[in-house]
Coordinates of C-alpha atoms and ligand atoms in Angstrom, one line a residue:
Chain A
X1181 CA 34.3 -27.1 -28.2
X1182 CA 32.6 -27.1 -24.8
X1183 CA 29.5 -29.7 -24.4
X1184 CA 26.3 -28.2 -23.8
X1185 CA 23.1 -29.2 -22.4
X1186 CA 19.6 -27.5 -22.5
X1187 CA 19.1 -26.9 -18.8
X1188 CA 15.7 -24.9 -20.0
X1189 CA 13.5 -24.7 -22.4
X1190 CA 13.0 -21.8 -24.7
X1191 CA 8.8 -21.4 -23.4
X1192 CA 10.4 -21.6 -19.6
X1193 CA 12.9 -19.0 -20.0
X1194 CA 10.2 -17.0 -21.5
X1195 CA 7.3 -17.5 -18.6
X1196 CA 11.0 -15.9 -16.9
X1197 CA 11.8 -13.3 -18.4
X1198 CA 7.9 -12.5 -18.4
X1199 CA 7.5 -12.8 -14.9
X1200 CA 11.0 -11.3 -13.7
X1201 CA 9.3 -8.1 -15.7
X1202 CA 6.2 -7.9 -13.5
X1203 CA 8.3 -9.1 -10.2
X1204 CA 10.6 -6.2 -11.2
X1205 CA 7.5 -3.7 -11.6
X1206 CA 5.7 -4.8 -8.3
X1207 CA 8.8 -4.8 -6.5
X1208 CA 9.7 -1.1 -7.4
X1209 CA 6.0 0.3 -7.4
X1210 CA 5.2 -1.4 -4.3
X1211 CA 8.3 -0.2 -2.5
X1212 CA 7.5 3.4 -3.3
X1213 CA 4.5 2.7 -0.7
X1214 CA 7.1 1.2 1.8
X1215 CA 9.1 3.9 1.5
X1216 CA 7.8 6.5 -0.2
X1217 CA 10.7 9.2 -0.4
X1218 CA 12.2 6.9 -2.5
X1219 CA 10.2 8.6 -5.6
X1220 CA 8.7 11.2 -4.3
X1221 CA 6.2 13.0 -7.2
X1222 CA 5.6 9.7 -9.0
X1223 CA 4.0 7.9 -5.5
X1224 CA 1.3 11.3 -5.4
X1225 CA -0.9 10.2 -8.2
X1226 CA -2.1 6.7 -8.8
X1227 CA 0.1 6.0 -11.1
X1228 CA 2.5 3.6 -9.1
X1229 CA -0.8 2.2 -7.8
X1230 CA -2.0 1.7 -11.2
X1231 CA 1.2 -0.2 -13.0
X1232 CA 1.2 -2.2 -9.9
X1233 CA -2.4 -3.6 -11.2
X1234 CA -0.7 -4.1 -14.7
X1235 CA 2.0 -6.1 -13.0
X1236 CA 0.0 -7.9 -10.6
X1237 CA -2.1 -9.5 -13.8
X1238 CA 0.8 -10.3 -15.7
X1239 CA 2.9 -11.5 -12.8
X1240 CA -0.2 -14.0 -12.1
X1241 CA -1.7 -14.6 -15.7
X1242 CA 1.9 -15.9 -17.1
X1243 CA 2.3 -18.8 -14.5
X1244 CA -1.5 -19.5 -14.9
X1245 CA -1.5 -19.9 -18.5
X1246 CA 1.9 -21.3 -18.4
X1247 CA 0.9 -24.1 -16.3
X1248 CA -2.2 -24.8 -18.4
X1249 CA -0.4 -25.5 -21.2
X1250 CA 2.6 -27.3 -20.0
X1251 CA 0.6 -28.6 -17.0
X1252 CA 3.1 -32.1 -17.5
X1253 CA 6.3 -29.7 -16.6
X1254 CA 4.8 -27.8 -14.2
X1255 CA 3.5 -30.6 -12.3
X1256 CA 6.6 -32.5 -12.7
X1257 CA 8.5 -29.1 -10.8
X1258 CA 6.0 -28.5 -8.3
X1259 CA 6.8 -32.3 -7.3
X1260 CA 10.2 -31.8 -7.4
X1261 CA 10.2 -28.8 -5.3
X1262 CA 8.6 -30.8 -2.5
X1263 CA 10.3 -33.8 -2.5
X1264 CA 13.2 -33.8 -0.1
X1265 CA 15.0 -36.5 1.1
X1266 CA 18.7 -36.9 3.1
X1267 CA 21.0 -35.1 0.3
X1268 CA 18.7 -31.9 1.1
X1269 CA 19.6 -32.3 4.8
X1270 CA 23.7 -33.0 3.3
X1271 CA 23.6 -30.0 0.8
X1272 CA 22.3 -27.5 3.7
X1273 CA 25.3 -28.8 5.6
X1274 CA 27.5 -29.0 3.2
X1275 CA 27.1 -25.3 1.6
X1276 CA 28.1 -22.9 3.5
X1277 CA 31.8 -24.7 2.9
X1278 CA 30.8 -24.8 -0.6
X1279 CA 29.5 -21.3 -1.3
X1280 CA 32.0 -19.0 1.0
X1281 CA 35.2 -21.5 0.6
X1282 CA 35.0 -23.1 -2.8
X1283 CA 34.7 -26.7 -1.6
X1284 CA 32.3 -28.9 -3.1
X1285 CA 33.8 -32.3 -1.5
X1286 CA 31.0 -32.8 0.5
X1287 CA 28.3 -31.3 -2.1
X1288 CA 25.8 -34.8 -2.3
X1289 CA 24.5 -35.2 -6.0
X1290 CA 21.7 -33.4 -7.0
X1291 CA 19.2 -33.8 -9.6
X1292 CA 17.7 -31.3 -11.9
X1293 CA 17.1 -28.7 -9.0
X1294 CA 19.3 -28.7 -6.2
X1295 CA 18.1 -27.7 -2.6
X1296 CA 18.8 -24.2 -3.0
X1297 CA 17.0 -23.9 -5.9
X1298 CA 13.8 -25.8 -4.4
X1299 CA 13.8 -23.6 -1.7
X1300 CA 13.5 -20.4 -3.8
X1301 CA 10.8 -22.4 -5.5
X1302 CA 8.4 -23.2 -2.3
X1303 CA 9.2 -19.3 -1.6
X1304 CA 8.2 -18.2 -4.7
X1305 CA 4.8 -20.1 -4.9
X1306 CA 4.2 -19.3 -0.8
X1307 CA 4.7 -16.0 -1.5
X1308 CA 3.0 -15.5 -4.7
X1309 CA -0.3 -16.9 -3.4
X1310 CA -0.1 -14.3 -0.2
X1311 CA 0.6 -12.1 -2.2
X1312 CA -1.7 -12.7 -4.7
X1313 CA -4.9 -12.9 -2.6
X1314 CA -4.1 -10.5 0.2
X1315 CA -3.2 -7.8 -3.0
X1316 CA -6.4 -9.4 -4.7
X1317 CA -8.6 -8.8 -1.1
X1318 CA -7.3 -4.7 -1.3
X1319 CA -8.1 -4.3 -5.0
X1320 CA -11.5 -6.0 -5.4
X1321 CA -12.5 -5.7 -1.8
X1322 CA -11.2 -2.0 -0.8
X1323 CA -14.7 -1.0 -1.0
X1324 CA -17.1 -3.9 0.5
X1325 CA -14.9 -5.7 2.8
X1326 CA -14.9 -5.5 6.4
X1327 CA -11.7 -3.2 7.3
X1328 CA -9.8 -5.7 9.7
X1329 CA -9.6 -7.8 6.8
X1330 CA -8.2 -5.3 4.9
X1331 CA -6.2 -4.3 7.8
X1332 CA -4.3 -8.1 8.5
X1333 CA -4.5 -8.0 4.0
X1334 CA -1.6 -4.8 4.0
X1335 CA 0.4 -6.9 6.8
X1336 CA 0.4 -10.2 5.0
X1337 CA 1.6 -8.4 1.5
X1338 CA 4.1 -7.0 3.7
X1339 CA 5.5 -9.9 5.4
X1340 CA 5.5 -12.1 1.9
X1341 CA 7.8 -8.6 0.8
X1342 CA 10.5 -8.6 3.3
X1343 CA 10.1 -12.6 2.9
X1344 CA 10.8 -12.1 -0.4
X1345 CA 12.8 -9.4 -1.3
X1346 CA 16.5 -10.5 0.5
X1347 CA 15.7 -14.2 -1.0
X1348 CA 15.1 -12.2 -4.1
X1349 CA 18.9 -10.7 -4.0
X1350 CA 20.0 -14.1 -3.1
X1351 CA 18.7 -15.8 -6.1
X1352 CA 20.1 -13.1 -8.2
X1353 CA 23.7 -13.1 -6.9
X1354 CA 23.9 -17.0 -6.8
X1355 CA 22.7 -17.1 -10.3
X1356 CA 24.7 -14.3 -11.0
X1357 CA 27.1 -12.5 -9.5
X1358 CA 28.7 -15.4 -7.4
X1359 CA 32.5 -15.9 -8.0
X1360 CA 32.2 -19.3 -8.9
X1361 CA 28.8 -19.1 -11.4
X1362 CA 30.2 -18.1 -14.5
X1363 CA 28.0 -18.2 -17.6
X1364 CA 25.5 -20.0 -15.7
X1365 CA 22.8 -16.8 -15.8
X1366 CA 22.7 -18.0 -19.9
X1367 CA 20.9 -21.1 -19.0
X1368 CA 17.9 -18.8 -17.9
X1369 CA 18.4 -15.5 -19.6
X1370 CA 20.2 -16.6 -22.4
X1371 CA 20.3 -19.5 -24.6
X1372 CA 19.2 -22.2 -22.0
X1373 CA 22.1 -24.4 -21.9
X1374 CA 25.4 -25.1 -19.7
X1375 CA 28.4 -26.7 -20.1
X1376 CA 28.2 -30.8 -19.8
X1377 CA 31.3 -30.4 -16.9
X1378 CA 29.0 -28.0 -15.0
X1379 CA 25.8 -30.5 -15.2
X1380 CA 28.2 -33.4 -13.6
X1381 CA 29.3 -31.7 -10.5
X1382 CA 26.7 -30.0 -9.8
X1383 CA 23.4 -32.2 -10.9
X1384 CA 24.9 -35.6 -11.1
X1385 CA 21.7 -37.1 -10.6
X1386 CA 20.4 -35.7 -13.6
X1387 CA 23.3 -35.9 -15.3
X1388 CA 23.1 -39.8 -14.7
X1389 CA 19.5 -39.5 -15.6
X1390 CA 20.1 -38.0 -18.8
X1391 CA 23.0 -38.9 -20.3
X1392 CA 21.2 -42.6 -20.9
X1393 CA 19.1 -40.5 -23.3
X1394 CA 20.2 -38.4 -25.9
X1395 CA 20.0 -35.1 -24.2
X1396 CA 23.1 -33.7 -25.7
X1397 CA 23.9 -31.7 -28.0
X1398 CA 27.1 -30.7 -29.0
Chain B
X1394 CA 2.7 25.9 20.8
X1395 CA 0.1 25.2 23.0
X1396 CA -2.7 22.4 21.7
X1397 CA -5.6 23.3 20.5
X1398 CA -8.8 21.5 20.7
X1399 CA -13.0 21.7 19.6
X1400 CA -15.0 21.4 22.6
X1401 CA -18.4 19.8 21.1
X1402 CA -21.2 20.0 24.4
X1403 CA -24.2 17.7 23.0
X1404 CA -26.5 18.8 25.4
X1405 CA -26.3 21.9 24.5
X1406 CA -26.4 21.0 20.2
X1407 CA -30.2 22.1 19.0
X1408 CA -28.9 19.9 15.4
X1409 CA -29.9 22.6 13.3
X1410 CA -27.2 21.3 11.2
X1411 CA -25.2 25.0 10.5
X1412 CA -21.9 23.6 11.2
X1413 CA -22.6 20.6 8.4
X1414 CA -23.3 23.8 6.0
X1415 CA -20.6 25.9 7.1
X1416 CA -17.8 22.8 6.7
X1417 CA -19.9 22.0 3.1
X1418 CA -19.2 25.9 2.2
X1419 CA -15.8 26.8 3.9
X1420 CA -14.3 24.3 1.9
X1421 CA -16.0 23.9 -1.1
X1422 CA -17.3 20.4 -1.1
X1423 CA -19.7 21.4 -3.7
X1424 CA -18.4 19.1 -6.3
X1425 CA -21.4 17.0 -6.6
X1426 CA -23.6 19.8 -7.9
X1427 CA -21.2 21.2 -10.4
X1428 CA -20.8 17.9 -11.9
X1429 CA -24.5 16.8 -11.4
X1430 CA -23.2 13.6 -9.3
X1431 CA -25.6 15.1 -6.2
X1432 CA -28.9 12.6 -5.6
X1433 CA -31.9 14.0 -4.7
X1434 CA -32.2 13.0 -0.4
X1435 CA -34.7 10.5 0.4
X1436 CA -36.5 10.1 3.5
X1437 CA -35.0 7.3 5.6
X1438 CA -36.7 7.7 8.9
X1439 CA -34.7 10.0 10.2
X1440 CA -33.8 14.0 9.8
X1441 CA -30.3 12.4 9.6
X1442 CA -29.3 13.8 6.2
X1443 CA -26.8 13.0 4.0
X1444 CA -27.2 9.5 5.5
X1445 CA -23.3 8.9 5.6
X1446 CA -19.6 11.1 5.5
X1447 CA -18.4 10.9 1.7
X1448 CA -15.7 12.6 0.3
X1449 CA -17.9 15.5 -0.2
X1450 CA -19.4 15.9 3.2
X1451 CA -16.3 15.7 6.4
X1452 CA -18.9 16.5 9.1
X1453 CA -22.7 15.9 9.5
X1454 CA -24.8 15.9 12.7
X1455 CA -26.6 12.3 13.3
X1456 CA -29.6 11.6 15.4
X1457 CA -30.2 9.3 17.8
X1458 CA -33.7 7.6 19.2
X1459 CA -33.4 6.4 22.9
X1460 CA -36.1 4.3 24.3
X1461 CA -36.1 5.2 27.9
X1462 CA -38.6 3.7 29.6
X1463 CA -41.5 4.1 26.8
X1464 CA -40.0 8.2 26.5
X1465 CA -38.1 9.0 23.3
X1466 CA -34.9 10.5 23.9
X1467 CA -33.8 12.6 21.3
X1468 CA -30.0 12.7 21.4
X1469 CA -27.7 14.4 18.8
X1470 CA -24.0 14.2 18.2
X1471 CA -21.1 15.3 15.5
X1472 CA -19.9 13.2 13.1
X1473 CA -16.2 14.0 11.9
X1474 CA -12.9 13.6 12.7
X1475 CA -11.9 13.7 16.3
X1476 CA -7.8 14.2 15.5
X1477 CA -6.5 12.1 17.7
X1478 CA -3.4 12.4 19.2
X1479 CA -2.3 8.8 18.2
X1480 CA -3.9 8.9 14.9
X1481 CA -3.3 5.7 13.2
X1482 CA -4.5 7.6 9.6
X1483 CA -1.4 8.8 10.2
X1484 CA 0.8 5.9 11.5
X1485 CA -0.5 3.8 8.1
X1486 CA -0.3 7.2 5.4
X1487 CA 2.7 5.7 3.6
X1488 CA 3.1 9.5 2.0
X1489 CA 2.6 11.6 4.7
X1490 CA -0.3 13.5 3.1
X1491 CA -1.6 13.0 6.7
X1492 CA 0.6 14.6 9.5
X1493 CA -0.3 16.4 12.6
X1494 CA -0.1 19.9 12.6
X1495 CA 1.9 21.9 15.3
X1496 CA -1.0 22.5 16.8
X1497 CA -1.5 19.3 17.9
X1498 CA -4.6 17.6 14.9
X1499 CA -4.2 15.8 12.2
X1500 CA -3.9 17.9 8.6
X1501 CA -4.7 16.9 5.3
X1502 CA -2.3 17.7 2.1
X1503 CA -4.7 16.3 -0.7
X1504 CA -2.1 16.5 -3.2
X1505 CA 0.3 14.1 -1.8
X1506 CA -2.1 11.5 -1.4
X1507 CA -1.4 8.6 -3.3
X1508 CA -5.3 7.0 -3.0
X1509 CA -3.9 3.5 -1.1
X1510 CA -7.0 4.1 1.2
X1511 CA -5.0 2.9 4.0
X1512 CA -6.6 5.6 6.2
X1513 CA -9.8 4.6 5.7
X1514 CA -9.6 1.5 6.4
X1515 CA -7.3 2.1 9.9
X1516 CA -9.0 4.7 11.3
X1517 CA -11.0 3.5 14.7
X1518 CA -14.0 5.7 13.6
X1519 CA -14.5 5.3 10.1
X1520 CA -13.9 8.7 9.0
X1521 CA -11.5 9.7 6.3
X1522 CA -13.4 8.5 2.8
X1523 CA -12.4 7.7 -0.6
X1524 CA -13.4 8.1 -4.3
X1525 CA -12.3 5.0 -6.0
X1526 CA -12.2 3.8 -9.4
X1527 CA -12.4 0.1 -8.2
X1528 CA -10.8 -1.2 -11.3
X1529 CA -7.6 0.8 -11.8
X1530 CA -7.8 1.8 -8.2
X1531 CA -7.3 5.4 -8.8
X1532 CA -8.3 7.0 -5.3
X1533 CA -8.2 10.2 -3.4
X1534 CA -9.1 10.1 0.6
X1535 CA -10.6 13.5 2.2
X1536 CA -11.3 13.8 5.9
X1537 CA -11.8 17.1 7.7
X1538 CA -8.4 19.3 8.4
X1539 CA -10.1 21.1 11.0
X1540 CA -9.5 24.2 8.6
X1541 CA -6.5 24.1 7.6
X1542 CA -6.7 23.0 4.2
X1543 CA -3.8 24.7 2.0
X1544 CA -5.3 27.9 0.5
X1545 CA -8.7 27.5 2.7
X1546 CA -6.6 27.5 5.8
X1547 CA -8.8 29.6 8.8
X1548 CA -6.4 28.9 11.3
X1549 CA -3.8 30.3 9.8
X1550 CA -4.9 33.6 8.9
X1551 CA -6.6 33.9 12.8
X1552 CA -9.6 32.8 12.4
X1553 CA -11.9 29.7 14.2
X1554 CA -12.9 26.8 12.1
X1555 CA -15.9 27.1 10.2
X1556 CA -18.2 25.3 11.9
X1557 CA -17.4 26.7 15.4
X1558 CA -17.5 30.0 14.1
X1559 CA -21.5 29.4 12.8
X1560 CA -22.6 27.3 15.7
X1561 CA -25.3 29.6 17.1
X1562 CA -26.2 28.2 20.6
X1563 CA -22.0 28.1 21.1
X1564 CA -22.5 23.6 21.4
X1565 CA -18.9 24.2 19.6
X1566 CA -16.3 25.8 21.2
X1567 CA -12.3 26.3 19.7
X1568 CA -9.3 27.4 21.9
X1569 CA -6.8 26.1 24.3
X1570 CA -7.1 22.1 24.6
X1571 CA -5.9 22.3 28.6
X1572 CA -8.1 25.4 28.9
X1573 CA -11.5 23.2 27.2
X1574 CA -10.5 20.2 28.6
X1575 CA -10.9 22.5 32.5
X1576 CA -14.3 23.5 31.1
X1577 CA -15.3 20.2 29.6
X1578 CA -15.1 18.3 32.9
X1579 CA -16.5 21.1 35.2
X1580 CA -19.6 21.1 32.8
X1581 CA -19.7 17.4 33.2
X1582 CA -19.9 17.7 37.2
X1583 CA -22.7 20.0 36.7
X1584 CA -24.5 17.3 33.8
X1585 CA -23.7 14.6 36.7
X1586 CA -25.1 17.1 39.7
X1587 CA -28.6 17.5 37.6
X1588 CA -29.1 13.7 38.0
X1589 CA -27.2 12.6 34.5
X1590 CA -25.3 10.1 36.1
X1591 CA -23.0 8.3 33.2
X1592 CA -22.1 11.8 32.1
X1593 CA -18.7 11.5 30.1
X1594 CA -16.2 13.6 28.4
X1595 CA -15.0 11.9 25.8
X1596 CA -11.9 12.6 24.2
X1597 CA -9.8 13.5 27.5
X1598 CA -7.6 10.1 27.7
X1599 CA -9.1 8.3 24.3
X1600 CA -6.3 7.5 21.6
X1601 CA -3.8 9.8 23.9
X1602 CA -6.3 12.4 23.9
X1603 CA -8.7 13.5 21.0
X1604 CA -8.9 17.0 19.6
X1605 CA -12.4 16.9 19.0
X1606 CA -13.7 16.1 23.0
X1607 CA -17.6 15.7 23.2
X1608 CA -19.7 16.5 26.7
X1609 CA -21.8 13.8 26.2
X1610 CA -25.0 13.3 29.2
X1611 CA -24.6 9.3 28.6
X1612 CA -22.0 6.9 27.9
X1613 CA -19.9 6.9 24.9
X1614 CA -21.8 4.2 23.4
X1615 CA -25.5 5.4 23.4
X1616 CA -23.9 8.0 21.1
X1617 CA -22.4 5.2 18.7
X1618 CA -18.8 6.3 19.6
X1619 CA -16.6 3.2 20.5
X1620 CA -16.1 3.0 24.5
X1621 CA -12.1 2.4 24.0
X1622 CA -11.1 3.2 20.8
X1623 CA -7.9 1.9 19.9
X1624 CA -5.0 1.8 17.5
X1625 CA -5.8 -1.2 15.4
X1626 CA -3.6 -4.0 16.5
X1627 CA -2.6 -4.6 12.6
X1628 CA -1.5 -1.1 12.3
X1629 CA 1.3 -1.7 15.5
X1630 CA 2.0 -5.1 13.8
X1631 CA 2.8 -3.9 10.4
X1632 CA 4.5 -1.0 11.2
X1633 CA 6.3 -1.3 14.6
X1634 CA 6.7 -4.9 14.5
X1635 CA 6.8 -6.2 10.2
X1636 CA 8.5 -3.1 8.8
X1637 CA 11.4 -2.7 11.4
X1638 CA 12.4 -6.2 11.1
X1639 CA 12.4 -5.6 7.1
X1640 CA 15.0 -3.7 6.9
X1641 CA 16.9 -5.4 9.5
X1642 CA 16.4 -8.4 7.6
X1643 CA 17.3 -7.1 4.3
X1644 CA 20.3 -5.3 5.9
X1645 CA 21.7 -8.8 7.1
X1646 CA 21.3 -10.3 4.0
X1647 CA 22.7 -7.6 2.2
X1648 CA 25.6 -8.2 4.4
X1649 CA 26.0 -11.4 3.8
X1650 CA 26.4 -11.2 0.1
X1651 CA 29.0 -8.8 0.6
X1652 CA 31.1 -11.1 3.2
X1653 CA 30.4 -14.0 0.7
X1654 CA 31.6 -12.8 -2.2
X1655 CA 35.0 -11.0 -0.4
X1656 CA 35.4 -15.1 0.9
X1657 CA 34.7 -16.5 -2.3
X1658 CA 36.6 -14.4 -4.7
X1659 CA 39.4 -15.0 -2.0
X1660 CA 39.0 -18.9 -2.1
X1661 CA 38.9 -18.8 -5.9
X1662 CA 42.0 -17.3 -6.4
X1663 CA 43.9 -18.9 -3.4
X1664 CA 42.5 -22.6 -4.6
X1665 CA 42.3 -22.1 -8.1
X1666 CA 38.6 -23.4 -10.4
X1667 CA 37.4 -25.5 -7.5
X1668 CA 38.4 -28.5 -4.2
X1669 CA 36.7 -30.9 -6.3
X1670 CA 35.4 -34.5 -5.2
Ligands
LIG2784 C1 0.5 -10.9 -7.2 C2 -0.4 -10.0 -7.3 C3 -0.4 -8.7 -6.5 C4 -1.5 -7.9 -6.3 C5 -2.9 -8.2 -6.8 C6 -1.0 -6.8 -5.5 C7 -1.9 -5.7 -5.1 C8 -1.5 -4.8 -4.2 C9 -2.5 -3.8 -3.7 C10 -4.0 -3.7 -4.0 C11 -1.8 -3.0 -2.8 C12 -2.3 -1.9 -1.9 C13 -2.1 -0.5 -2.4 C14 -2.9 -0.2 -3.6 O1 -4.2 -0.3 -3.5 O2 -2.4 0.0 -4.7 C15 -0.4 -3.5 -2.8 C16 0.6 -2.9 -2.1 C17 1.9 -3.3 -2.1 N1 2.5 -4.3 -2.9 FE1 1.4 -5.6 -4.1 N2 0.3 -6.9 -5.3 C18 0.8 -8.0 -5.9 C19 2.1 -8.5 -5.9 C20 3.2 -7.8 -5.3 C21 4.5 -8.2 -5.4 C22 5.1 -9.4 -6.2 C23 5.3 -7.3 -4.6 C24 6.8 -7.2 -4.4 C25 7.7 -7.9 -4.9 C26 4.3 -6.4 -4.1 C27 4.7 -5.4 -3.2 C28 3.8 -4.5 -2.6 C29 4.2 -3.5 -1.6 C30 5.6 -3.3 -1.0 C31 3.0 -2.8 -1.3 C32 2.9 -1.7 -0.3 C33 2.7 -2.3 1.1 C34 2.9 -1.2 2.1 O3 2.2 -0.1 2.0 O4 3.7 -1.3 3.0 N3 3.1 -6.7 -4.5 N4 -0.3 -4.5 -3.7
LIG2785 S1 -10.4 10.2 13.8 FE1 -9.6 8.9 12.2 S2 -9.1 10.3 10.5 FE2 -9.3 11.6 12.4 S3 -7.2 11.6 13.3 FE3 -8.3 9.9 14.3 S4 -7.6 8.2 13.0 FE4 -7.2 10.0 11.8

């Protein structure tokens, strides 16, 4: 039987799932105000404009209370995310050869996240704050606040969207859909774990980290 | 088609207010008294009345106090839309409930508005309005349509808008825009000739030329109407500038999926699992 390791935890792959749902429902209702012809009759009421307030409070609330209750975690990946050091400057170089030609020999070791995955993470909370507060600013404010702020507020959610959005895709097809991830989508949609092999070539740090404790499981 | 246009002549407006009734009644913007949301009007100083455009009310008269030289003078203008040629209502309407019409101003189909409110907060004179349920953010914008609201359309059926057709000392002219531009500027040579020297037609070159232009007998300004009113900068950012580059962006990177998996699925099966370390 194939070794397996709990890359996530059951709570983290629920904060996921939760907030791939809202991502998922702003992404679609907000885009039928980029492009409108996309849905036509559903854009004329509200209504899009109303599920993307239920999104917006779930897509914010879930991180929010997730972090206050596993503030330890959270603080921990937050770190993480902005601590770079020379294997970040190797792996960007190192990638492309990695990622288009199947050749990891010059892949250096990474630890629980790699570089790629940090960078989705510092988009994700850049983002989420613009778009949080400029979308906050057009909901609260629409009424009483003076109209260039809401004018630069619609620009900012836009940029954080086409920020977003193709880094979006990326995540998903890396995770995914690329030729050489196989099965590892389960660690975050699934059951949380991936194969022992997959942890050592590809986070040998925290491989090296872990395997001193008892981690494992079989 | 040719354009048409309003011709508004201040100097020659006596306020008595029949065009804000006429626009109230053509187009049935009575809801506030069939639903008993209408206040009573208070006095605020001023015959100014309703104090502000709504939803409900797309044009009202406003009064203005000049102090010149310890004489009061009494100066009235129109408040409504001035469909302008680059309207940036329009440019920011993400449904295109707000178009221009052949004829050159900007219509209105309510139906298709989706409430963003995007309008009102773009437009350089602060017309279009909203009702708005600031919680769920359910919204409808309303803004006049120069009459050609669907199924309350004047224009189409030959007819002048509402409140040209009841101004009685003719302040409001409709026809022709070359035709009342000719007649707007030779009216302000005469305003200049009797000794008003900042005469102005406004409207002529303003936003690439309104369709509402005002003979006003002192600058834009005295009147409250902004001297050079402009497209908002954020409106040419977001749309010429930020959407554009979106999709070109998201085009790219679509693209580069594609390439990457053709290479990768290739380099799998040439190299087998993996060139490991
Ligand atoms: C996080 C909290 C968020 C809040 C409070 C929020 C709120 C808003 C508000 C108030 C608007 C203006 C239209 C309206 O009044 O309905 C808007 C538009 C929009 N939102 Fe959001 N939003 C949030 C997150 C997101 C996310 C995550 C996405 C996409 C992934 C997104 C995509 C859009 C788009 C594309 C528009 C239309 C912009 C345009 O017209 O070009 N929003 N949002
Ligand atoms: S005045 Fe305002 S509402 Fe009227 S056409 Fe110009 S931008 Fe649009």
């Amino acid at each position: 039987m194939v070794r397996m390791i709990e890359r996530y935890r059951s709570r983290t792959r629920f904060l996921h799932w939760t907030n791939l749902c809202a991502f998922m429902l702003l992404l679609l209702t907000g885009m039928v105000l980029f492009v409108p012809p996309l849905w036509g009759v559903a854009a004329q009421g509200s209504w899009t404009r109303l599920f993307h307030r239920v999104g917006a409070v779930v897509f914010i609330a879930g991180p929010l209370i997730f972090a206050v209750v596993n503030w330890r975690a959270t603080l921990e990946s937050v770190k993480e995310a902005f601590n770079w050091g020379p294997d970040d400057i190797g792996w960007l170089k190192a990638a492309p050869r990695y990622y288009f030609l199947n050749d990891e020999r010059a892949m250096p070791p990474q630890e629980h996240m790699n570089t790629g995955q940090k960078m989705w993470w510092l988009i994700v909370l850049f983002t989420g704050v613009v778009f949080g507060v400029s979308g906050g600013l057009m909901w609260i404010g629409k009424t009483t606040l003076p109209s260039g702020v809401l004018q630069w507020s619609v620009f900012a959610h836009d940029v954080a969207y086409i920020v977003v959005l193709p880094m979006f895709f990326v995540h998903i097809y890396l995770s995914v859909l690329h030729p050489l991830m196989t099965g590892v989508w389960r660690s975050m949609l699934a059951d949380g774990k991936v194969p022992a092999e997959y942890v050592k070539s590809h986070h040998a740090r925290w491989y090296a980290r872990i395997s001193g404790k008892q981690a494992e499981s079989e | 088609m040719a354009e048409k246009s309003i011709l508004y002549d201040a100097t020659r407006c006596t306020a008595c207010r029949g065009c804000q009734v006429a626009c109230k009644q053509w187009n049935e913007n009575n809801e506030e008294w069939k639903t008993g949301q209408a206040k009573l009007t208070t006095n605020w100083g001023s015959y100014e009345n309703p104090p502000d455009l709504s939803p409900q009310t797309w044009l009202k008269l406003k009064f203005i106090e000049v102090d010149r030289g310890g004489k009061l003078d009494w100066l009235f203008t129109r408040q409504a839309c001035m469909h302008c040629t680059d309207a940036a209502c329009v440019k920011v309407c993400p449904t295109g409930s707000l178009y221009r019409h052949e004829l050159g101003f900007v219509s209105y189909d309510k139906s298709i508005c989706s409430g963003c409110g995007y309008c009102v907060d773009f437009c350089p004179f602060k017309v279009p309005r909203s009702t708005r349920n600031v919680v769920t953010g359910i919204a409808k914008a309303d803004k006049c349509t120069l009459c050609t609201t669907p199924a309350l359309d004047r224009l189409a059926a030959g007819q002048e808008p509402a409140c040209v057709k009841t101004c009685p000392p003719k302040a409001l002219v409709y026809g022709d825009r070359a035709q009342l531009l000719a007649q707007g500027k030779t009216r302000v040579e005469e305003l200049r000739n009797k000794g008003y020297s900042s005469a102005y037609l406004y409207g002529d070159k303003e936003l690439g030329g309104l369709h509402v232009m005002y003979v006003l007998n002192d600058s834009p300004e005295v009147y409250g109407l902004p001297a050079n009113p402009e497209l908002p900068a954020a409106a040419v950012a977001w749309k010429d500038v930020m959407q554009p580059l979106g999709w070109a962006i998201a085009g790219l990177a679509g693209l580069g999926l594609v390439l990457n998996y053709v290479m990768a699925r290739k380099a799998k099966i040439e190299n087998g699992e993996l060139a490991k370390k």
